[in-house]
Coordinates of C-alpha atoms and ligand atoms in Angstrom, one line a residue:
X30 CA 18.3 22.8 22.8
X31 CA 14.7 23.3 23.9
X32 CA 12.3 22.6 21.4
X33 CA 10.6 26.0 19.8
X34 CA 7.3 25.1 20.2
X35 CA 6.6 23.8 23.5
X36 CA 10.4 24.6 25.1
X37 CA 8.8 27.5 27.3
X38 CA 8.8 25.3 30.5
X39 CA 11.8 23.0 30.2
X40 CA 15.4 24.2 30.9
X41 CA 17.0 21.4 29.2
X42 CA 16.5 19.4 26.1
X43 CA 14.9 16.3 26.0
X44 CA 17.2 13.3 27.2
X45 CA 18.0 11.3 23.9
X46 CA 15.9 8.3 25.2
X47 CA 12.6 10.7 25.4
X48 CA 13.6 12.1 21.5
X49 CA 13.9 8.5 20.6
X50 CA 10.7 7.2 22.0
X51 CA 8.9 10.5 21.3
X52 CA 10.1 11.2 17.6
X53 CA 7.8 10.2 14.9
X54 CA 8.4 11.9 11.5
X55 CA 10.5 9.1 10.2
X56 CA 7.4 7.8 9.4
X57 CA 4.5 10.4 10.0
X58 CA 6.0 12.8 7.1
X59 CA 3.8 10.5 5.2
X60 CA 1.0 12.8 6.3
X61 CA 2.6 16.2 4.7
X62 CA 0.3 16.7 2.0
X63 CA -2.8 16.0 4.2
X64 CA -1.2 18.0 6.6
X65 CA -0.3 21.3 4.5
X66 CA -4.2 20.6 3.6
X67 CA -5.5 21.2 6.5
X68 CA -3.4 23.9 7.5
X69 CA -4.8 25.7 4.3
X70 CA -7.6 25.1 5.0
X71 CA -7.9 26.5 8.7
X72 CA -5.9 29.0 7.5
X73 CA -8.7 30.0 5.2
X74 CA -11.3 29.7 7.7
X75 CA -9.0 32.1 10.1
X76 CA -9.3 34.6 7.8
X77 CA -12.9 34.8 6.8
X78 CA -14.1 34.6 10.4
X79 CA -11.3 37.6 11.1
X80 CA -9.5 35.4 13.6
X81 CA -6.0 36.6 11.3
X82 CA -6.0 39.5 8.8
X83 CA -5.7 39.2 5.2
X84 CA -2.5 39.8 5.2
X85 CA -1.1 37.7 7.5
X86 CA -3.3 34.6 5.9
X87 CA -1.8 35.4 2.9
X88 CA 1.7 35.1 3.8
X89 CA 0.9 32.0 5.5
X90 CA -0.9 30.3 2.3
X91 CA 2.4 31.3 0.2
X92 CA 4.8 30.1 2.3
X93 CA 2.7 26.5 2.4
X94 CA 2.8 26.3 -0.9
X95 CA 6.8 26.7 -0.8
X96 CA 7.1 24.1 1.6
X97 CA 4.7 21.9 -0.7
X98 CA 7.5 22.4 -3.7
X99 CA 10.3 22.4 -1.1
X100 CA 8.9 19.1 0.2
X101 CA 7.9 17.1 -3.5
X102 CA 11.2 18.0 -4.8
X103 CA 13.0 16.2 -1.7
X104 CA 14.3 19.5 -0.8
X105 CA 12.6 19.5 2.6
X106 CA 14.5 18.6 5.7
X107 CA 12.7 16.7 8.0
X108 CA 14.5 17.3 11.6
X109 CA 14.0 14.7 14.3
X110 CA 14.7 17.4 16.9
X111 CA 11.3 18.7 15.5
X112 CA 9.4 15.4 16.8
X113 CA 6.3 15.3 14.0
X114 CA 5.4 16.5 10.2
X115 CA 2.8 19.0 12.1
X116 CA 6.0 20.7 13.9
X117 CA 8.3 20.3 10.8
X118 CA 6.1 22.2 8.5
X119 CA 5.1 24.7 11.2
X120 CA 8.6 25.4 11.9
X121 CA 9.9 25.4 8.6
X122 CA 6.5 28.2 8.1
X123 CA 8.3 30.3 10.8
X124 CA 12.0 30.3 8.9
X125 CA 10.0 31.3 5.6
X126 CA 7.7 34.2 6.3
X127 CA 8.7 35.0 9.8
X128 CA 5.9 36.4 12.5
X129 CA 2.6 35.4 10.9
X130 CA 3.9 32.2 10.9
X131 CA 2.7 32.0 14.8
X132 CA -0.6 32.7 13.4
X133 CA -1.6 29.8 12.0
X134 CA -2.3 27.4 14.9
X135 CA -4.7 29.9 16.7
X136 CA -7.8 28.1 17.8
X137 CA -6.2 24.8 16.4
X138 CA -4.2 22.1 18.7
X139 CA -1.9 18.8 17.1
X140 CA -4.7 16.5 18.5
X141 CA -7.3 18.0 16.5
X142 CA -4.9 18.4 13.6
X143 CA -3.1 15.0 13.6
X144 CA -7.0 13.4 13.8
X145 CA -7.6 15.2 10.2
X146 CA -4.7 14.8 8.5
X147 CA -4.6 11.0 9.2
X148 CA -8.7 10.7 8.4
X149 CA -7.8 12.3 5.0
X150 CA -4.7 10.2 4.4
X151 CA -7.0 6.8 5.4
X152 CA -9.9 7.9 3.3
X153 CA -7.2 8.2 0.1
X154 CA -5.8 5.1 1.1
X155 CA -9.6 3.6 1.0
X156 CA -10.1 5.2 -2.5
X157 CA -6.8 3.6 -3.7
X158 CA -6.9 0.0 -2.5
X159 CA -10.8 -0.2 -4.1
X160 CA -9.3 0.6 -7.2
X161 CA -6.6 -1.9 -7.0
X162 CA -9.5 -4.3 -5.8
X163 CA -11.5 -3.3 -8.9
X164 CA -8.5 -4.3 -11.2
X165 CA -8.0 -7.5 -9.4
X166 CA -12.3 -8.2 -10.2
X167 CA -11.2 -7.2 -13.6
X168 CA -8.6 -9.9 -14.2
X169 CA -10.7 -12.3 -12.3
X170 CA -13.9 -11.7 -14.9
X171 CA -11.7 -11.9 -18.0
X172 CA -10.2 -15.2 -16.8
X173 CA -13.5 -16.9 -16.0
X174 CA -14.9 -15.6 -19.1
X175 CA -12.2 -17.3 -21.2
X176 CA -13.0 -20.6 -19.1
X177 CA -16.7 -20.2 -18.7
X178 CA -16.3 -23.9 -20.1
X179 CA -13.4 -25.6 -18.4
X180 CA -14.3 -28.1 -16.0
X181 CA -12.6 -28.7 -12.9
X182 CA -13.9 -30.5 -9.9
X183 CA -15.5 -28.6 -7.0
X184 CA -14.6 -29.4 -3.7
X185 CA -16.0 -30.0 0.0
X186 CA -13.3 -31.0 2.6
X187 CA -10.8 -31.0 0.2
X188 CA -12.5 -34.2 -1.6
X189 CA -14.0 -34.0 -5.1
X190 CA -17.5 -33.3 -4.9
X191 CA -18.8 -32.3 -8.5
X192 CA -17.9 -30.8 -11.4
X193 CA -17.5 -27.2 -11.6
X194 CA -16.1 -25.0 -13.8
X195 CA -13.1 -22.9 -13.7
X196 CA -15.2 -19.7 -14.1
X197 CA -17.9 -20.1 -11.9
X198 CA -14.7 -21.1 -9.5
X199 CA -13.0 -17.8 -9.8
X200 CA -16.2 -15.5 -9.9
X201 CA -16.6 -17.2 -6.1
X202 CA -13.4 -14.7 -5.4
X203 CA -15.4 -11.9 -7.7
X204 CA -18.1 -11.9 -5.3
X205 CA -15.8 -12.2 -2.0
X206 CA -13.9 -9.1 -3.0
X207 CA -17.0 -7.1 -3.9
X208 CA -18.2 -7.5 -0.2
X209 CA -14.5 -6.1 0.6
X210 CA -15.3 -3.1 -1.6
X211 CA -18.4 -2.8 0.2
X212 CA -17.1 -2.5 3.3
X213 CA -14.2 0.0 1.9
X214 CA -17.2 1.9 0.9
X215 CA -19.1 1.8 4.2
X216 CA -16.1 2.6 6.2
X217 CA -15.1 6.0 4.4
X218 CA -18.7 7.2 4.3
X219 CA -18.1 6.5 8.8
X220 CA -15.3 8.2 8.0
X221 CA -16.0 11.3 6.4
X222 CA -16.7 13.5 9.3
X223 CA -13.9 16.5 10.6
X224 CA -12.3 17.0 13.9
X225 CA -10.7 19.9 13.0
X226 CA -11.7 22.7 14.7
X227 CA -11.9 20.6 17.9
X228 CA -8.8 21.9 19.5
X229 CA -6.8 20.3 22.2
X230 CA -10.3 18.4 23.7
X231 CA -12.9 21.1 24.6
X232 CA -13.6 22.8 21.5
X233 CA -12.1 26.8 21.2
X234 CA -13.6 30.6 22.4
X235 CA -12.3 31.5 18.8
X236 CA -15.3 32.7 16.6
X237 CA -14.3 29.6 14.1
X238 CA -16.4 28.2 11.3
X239 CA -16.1 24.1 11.5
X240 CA -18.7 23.8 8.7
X241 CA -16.4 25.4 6.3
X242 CA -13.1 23.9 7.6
X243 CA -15.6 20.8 6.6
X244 CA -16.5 21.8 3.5
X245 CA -12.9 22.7 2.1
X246 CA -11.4 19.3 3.2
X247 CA -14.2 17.7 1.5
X248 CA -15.8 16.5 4.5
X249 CA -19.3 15.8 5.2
X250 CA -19.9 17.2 8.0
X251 CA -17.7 18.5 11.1
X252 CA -17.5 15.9 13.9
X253 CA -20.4 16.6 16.2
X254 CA -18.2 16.2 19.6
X255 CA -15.0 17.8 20.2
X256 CA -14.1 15.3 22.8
X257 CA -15.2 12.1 20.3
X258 CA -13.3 14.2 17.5
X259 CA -9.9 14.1 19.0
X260 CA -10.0 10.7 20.2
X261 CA -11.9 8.5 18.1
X262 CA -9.5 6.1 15.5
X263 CA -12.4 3.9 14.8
X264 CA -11.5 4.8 10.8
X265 CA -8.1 3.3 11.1
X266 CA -9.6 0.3 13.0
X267 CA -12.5 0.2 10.2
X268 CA -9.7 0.5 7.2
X269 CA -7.5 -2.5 9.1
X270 CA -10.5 -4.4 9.8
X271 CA -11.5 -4.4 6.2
X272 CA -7.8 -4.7 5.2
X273 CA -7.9 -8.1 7.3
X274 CA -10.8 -9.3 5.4
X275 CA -9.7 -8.6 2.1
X276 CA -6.1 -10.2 3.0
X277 CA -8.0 -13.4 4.4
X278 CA -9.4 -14.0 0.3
X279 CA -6.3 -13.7 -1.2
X280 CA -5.0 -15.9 1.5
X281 CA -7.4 -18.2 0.2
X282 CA -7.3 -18.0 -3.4
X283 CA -3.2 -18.1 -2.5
X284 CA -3.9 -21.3 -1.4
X285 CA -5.2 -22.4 -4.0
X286 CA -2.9 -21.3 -6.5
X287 CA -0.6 -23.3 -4.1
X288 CA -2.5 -26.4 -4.8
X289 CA -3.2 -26.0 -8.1
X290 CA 0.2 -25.0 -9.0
X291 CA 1.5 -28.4 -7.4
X292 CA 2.7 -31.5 -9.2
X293 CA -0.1 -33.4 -7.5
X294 CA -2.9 -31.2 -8.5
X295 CA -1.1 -30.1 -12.1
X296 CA -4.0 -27.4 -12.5
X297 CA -2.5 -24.8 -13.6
X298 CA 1.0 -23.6 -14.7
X299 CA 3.0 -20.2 -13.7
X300 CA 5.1 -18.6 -16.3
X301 CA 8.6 -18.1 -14.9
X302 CA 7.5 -14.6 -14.6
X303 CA 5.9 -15.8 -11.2
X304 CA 7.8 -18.9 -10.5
X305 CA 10.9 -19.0 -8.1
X306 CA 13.5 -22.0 -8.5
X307 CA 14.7 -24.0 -6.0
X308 CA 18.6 -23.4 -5.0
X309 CA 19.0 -27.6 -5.0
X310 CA 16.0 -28.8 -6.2
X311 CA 16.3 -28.1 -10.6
X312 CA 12.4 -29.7 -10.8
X313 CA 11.3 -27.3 -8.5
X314 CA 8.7 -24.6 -10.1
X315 CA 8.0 -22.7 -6.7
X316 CA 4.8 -20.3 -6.0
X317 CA 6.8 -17.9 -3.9
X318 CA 4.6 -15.5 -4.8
X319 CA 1.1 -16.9 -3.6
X320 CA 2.8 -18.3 -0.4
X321 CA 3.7 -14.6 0.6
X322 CA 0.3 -13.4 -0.3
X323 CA -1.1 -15.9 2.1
X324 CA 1.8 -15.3 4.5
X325 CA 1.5 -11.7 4.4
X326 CA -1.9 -12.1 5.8
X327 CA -0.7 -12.4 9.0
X328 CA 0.8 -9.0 9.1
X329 CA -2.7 -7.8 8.3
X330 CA -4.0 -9.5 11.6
X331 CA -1.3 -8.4 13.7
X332 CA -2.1 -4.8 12.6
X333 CA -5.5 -4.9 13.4
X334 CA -5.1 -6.8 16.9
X335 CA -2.1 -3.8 17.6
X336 CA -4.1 -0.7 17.2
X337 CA -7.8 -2.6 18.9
X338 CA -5.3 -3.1 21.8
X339 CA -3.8 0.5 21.7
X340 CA -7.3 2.1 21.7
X341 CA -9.0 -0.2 24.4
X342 CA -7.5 1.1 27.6
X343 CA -7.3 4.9 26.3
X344 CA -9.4 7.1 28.8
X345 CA -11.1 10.0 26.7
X346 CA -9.5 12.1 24.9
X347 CA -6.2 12.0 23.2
X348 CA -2.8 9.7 24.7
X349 CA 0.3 9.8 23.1
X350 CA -0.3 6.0 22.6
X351 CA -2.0 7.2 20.0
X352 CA 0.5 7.7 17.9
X353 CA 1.0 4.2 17.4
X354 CA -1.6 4.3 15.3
X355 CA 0.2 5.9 12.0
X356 CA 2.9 2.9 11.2
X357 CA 0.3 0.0 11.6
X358 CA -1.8 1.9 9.1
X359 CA 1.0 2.8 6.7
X360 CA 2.5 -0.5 6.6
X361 CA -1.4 -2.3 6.5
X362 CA -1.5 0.2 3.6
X363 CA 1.9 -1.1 2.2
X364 CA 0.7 -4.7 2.3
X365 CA -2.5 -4.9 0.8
X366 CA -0.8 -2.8 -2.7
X367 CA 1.5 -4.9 -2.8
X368 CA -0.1 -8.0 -2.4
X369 CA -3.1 -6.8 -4.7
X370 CA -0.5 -6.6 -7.5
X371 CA 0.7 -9.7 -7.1
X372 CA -2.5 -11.6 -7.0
X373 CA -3.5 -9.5 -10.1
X374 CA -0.7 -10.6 -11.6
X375 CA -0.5 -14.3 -10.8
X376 CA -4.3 -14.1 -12.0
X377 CA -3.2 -13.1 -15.2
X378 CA -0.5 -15.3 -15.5
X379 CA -1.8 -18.3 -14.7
X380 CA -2.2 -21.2 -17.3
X381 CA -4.7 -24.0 -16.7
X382 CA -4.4 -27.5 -17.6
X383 CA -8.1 -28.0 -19.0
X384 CA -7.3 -31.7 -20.2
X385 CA -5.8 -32.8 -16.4
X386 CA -8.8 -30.7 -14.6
X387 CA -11.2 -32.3 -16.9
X388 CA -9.2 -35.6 -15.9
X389 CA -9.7 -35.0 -12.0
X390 CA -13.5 -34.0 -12.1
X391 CA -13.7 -36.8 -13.8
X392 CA -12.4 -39.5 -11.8
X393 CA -14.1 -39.5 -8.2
X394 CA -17.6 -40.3 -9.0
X395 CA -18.5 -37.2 -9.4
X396 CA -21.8 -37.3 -10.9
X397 CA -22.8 -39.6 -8.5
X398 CA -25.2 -36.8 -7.5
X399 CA -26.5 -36.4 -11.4
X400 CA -27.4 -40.2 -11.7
X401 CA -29.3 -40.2 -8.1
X402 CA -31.1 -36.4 -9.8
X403 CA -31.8 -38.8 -12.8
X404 CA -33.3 -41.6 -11.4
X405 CA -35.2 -39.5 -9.2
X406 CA -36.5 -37.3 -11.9
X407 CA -36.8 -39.9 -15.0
X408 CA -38.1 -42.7 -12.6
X409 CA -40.2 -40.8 -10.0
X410 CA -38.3 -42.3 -6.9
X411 CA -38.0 -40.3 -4.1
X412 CA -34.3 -39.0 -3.7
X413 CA -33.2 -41.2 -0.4
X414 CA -34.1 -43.9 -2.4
X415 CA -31.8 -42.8 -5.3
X416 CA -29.2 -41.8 -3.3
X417 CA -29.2 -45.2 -2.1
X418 CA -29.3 -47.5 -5.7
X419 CA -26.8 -44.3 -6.6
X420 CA -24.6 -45.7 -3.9
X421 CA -25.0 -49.7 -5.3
X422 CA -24.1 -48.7 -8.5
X423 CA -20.9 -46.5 -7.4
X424 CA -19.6 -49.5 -5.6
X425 CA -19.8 -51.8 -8.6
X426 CA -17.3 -49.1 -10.7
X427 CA -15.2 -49.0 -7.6
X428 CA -15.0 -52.9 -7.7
X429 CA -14.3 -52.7 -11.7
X430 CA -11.8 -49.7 -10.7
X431 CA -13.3 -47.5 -13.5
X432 CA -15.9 -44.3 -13.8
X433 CA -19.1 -44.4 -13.5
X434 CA -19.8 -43.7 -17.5
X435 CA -17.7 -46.6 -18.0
X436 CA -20.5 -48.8 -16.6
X437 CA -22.7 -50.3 -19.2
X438 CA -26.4 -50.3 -19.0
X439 CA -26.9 -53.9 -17.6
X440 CA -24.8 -53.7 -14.8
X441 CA -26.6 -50.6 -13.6
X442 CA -30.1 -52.6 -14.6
X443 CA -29.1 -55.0 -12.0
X444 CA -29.3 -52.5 -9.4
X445 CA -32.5 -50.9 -10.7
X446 CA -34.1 -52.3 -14.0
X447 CA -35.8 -49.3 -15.0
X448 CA -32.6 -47.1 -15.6
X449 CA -32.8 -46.4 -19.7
X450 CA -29.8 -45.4 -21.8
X451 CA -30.9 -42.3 -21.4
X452 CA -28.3 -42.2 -18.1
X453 CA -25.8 -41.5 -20.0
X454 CA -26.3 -38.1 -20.9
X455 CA -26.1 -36.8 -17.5
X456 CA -23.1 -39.2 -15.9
X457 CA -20.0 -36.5 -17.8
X458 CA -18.8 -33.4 -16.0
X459 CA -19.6 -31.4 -19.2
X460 CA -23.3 -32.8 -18.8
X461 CA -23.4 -32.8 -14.8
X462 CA -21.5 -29.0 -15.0
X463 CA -24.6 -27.9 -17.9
X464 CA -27.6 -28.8 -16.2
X465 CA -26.8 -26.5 -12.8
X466 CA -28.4 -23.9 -14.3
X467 CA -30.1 -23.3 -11.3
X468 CA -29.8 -19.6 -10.2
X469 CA -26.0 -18.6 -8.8
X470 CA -25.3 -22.7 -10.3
X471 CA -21.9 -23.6 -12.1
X472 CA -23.1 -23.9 -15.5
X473 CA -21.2 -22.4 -18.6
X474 CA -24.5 -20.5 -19.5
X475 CA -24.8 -19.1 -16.1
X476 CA -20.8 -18.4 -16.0
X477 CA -21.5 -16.3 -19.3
X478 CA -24.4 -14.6 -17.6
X479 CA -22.9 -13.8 -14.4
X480 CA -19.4 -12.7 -16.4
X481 CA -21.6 -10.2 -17.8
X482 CA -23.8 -9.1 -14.8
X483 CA -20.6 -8.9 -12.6
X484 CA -18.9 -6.2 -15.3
X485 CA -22.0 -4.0 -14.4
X486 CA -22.1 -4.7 -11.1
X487 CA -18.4 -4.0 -10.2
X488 CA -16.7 -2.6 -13.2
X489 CA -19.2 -0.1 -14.4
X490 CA -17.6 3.6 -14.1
X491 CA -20.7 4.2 -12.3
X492 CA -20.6 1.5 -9.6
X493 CA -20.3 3.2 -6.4
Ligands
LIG525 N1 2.6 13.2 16.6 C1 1.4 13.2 17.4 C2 0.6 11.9 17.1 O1 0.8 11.4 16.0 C3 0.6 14.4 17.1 C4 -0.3 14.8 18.2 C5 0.5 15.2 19.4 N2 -0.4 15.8 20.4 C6 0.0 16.0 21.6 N3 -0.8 16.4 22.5 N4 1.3 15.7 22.0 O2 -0.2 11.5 17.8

């Protein structure tokens, strides 16, 4: 059978290999709604430039709206012989209502068409993975809030550096996915331009109105160059882009639930709601779900380098290489939901040990740093010169084998006599962790502060 819509010129049907390669609405019926959108849209700009009468426009909006219920009840057949969702629905149009049916693609091509609908299906896929993003920075506040005082130790190089506390830890991530909001943000507002109304390439000798075409698909603007209009994906690349930085922090804070989660760190505890046993193992208390997260991430990378190697040979304007472009996209789209939830959810469920992370910053000399600020402030010595009787008195509690509060006041009076009891208020993690009250610094005060300031930065209705 030759196929309806551009049969005219072939004698036979397509040889199965060509449907095969060719076909896309297994997964392009994704775009329907955006699609039947659109077509409403130019539909209503057809009529009220007089391009198609009244009635004719009429019978054309009705018998969309049929295929919309025909196709959210399931009761739509998608027909591979039919190649795309734009020919599905268009063809399906023609069995409903007939002649006018042939109307609606005047002054309209798939190039122009497939660029819109799959603009409008990125920009809701935008507006829905912020959102999930937003409720991930919402369990992330809570949780530092309700360990604004737990103290873990910070790291550099994987080596305990200083105390920190598990709140000022986690609003880290709060701040990291904000920046991926931000660039969400920036990449719909690149977005939000129409090609519709660009035709095949060149633009159309049909009186058409792009500005209201535009206008009704909640566009700013219409694309200023019919050629650009039709071939530009940079908005997919932008939304995988994005998606690939957003995956690379959960990767991270994946890895750290990893960690944390293991026997050797003993940080913090799944419920068996997010815990996976081992088949042989019965001690095992497996983070399956973190190590996907992280592992998922590499599907997000893939996508990305897939459609920037599509799109870098394409000559101007559209190639049916093009087409590639949908499944990346879907199944980018696919990823980051589902690995949103999850790390939402292992967030919530996530049980620290305060007593063994109180343990580990602990143990390390890791206030180190807080007696060399001491003896630099309380004894006016320049800090090199701390760092160094710092460094005397560390190896005297590595000889002894015990912390450096453990040392008593003579031994560290041997190193440098004017040291006062007075040490000892600053040599805890509670103390070190309190006095970094410097601005953006770990303390609990700060955490409190910041806990609040990051609810109105990110959470507020009214946040962008
Ligand atoms: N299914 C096609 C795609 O996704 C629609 C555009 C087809 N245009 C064409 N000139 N064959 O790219």
């Amino acid at each position: 059978m030759t196929s309806k819509m551009w049969g005219g010129r072939f004698s036979a049907g397509p040889a199965a290999i060509m449907e095969e390669i060719n076909v896309s609405v297994g997964f392009d019926q994704r775009l329907a709604k955006q699609d039947l959108n659109g077509s409403r849209a130019h539909c209503t700009m057809l009529v009220a430039q007089g391009i198609v009468n009244k009635e004719d426009g009429n019978a054309i909006q009705e018998g969309l709206t049929r295929i919309e219920k025909e196709i959210s009840s399931g009761n739509f057949l998608f027909k591979r012989a039919l190649e795309d969702v734009h020919m599905n629905i268009e063809s399906r149009l023609a069995d409903l209502i007939g002649a006018p049916a042939g109307r609606l693609h005047t002054a309209r091509s798939r190039n122009d068409q497939v660029a819109t609908d799959f603009r409008m299906w990125v920009r809701a896929a935008i507006e829905t993975v912020d959102d999930e993003v937003r409720k991930l920075q919402s369990v992330l506040i809570d949780k530092a809030e309700a360990h604004a005082d737990t103290i873990m130790p910070g790291f550099t190089h994987l080596q305990a550096a200083q105390p920190v506390t598990f709140g000022h830890h986690l609003l880290a991530y709060v701040e990291m996915f904000g920046r991926d909001r931000s660039r969400l943000t920036d990449a719909r507002k690149r977005l939000n331009e129409s090609p519709l109304g660009a035709g095949a390439l060149a633009g159309t000798s049909f009186p058409i109105d792009r500005h209201l075409t535009a206008e009704k698909l909640n566009f700013d603007r219409p694309m200023a160059n019919s050629m650009d209009a039709v071939s530009d994906r940079d908005f997919a690349i932008d939304f995988l882009c994005a998606g690939a930085i957003l995956a690379t922090h959960m990767s991270r804070l994946a890895e750290e639930m990893v960690n944390w989660s293991s026997a050797q760190f003993g940080f913090i505890r799944f419920t068996d709601a997010f815990s996976t046993g081992s088949s042989m193992m019965p001690q095992k208390r497996n983070p399956d779900a973190a190590e996907l997260v992280r592992g998922k991430t590499g599907r997000m990378f893939g996508g990305l380098t897939a459609l920037l190697t599509v799109m870098k040979g394409l000559p101007l304007t559209y190639s049916k290489d093009m087409q590639e472009d949908k499944e990346i996209v879907f199944a980018a789209f696919d990823t980051l939901e589902l690995c949103l939830a999850a790390t939402a959810g292992m967030v919530v469920d996530m049980q620290p040990n305060v007593e063994r992370m109180r343990a580990s910053a602990a143990a390390g000399f890791t206030t180190a740093t807080d007696l060399a600020d001491w003896v630099t402030q309380a004894l006016n010595i320049p800090f090199r010169e701390s760092h160094h009787i710092t460094g005397k008195i560390v190896k005297i509690a590595e000889g002894k084998g015990c912390d450096l509060a453990d040392l008593s006041l003579a031994e560290m009076q041997a190193v440098e006599p004017r040291i006062t009891q007075d040490i000892f208020t600053v040599l805890t993690p509670e103390a070190s962790a309190a006095s970094r009250i410097s601005f953006g610094g770990t303390a609990p005060a700060n955490v409190r502060a910041q806990v609040k300031a990051a609810r109105e930065r990110f959470l507020d209705e009214r946040t962008p």
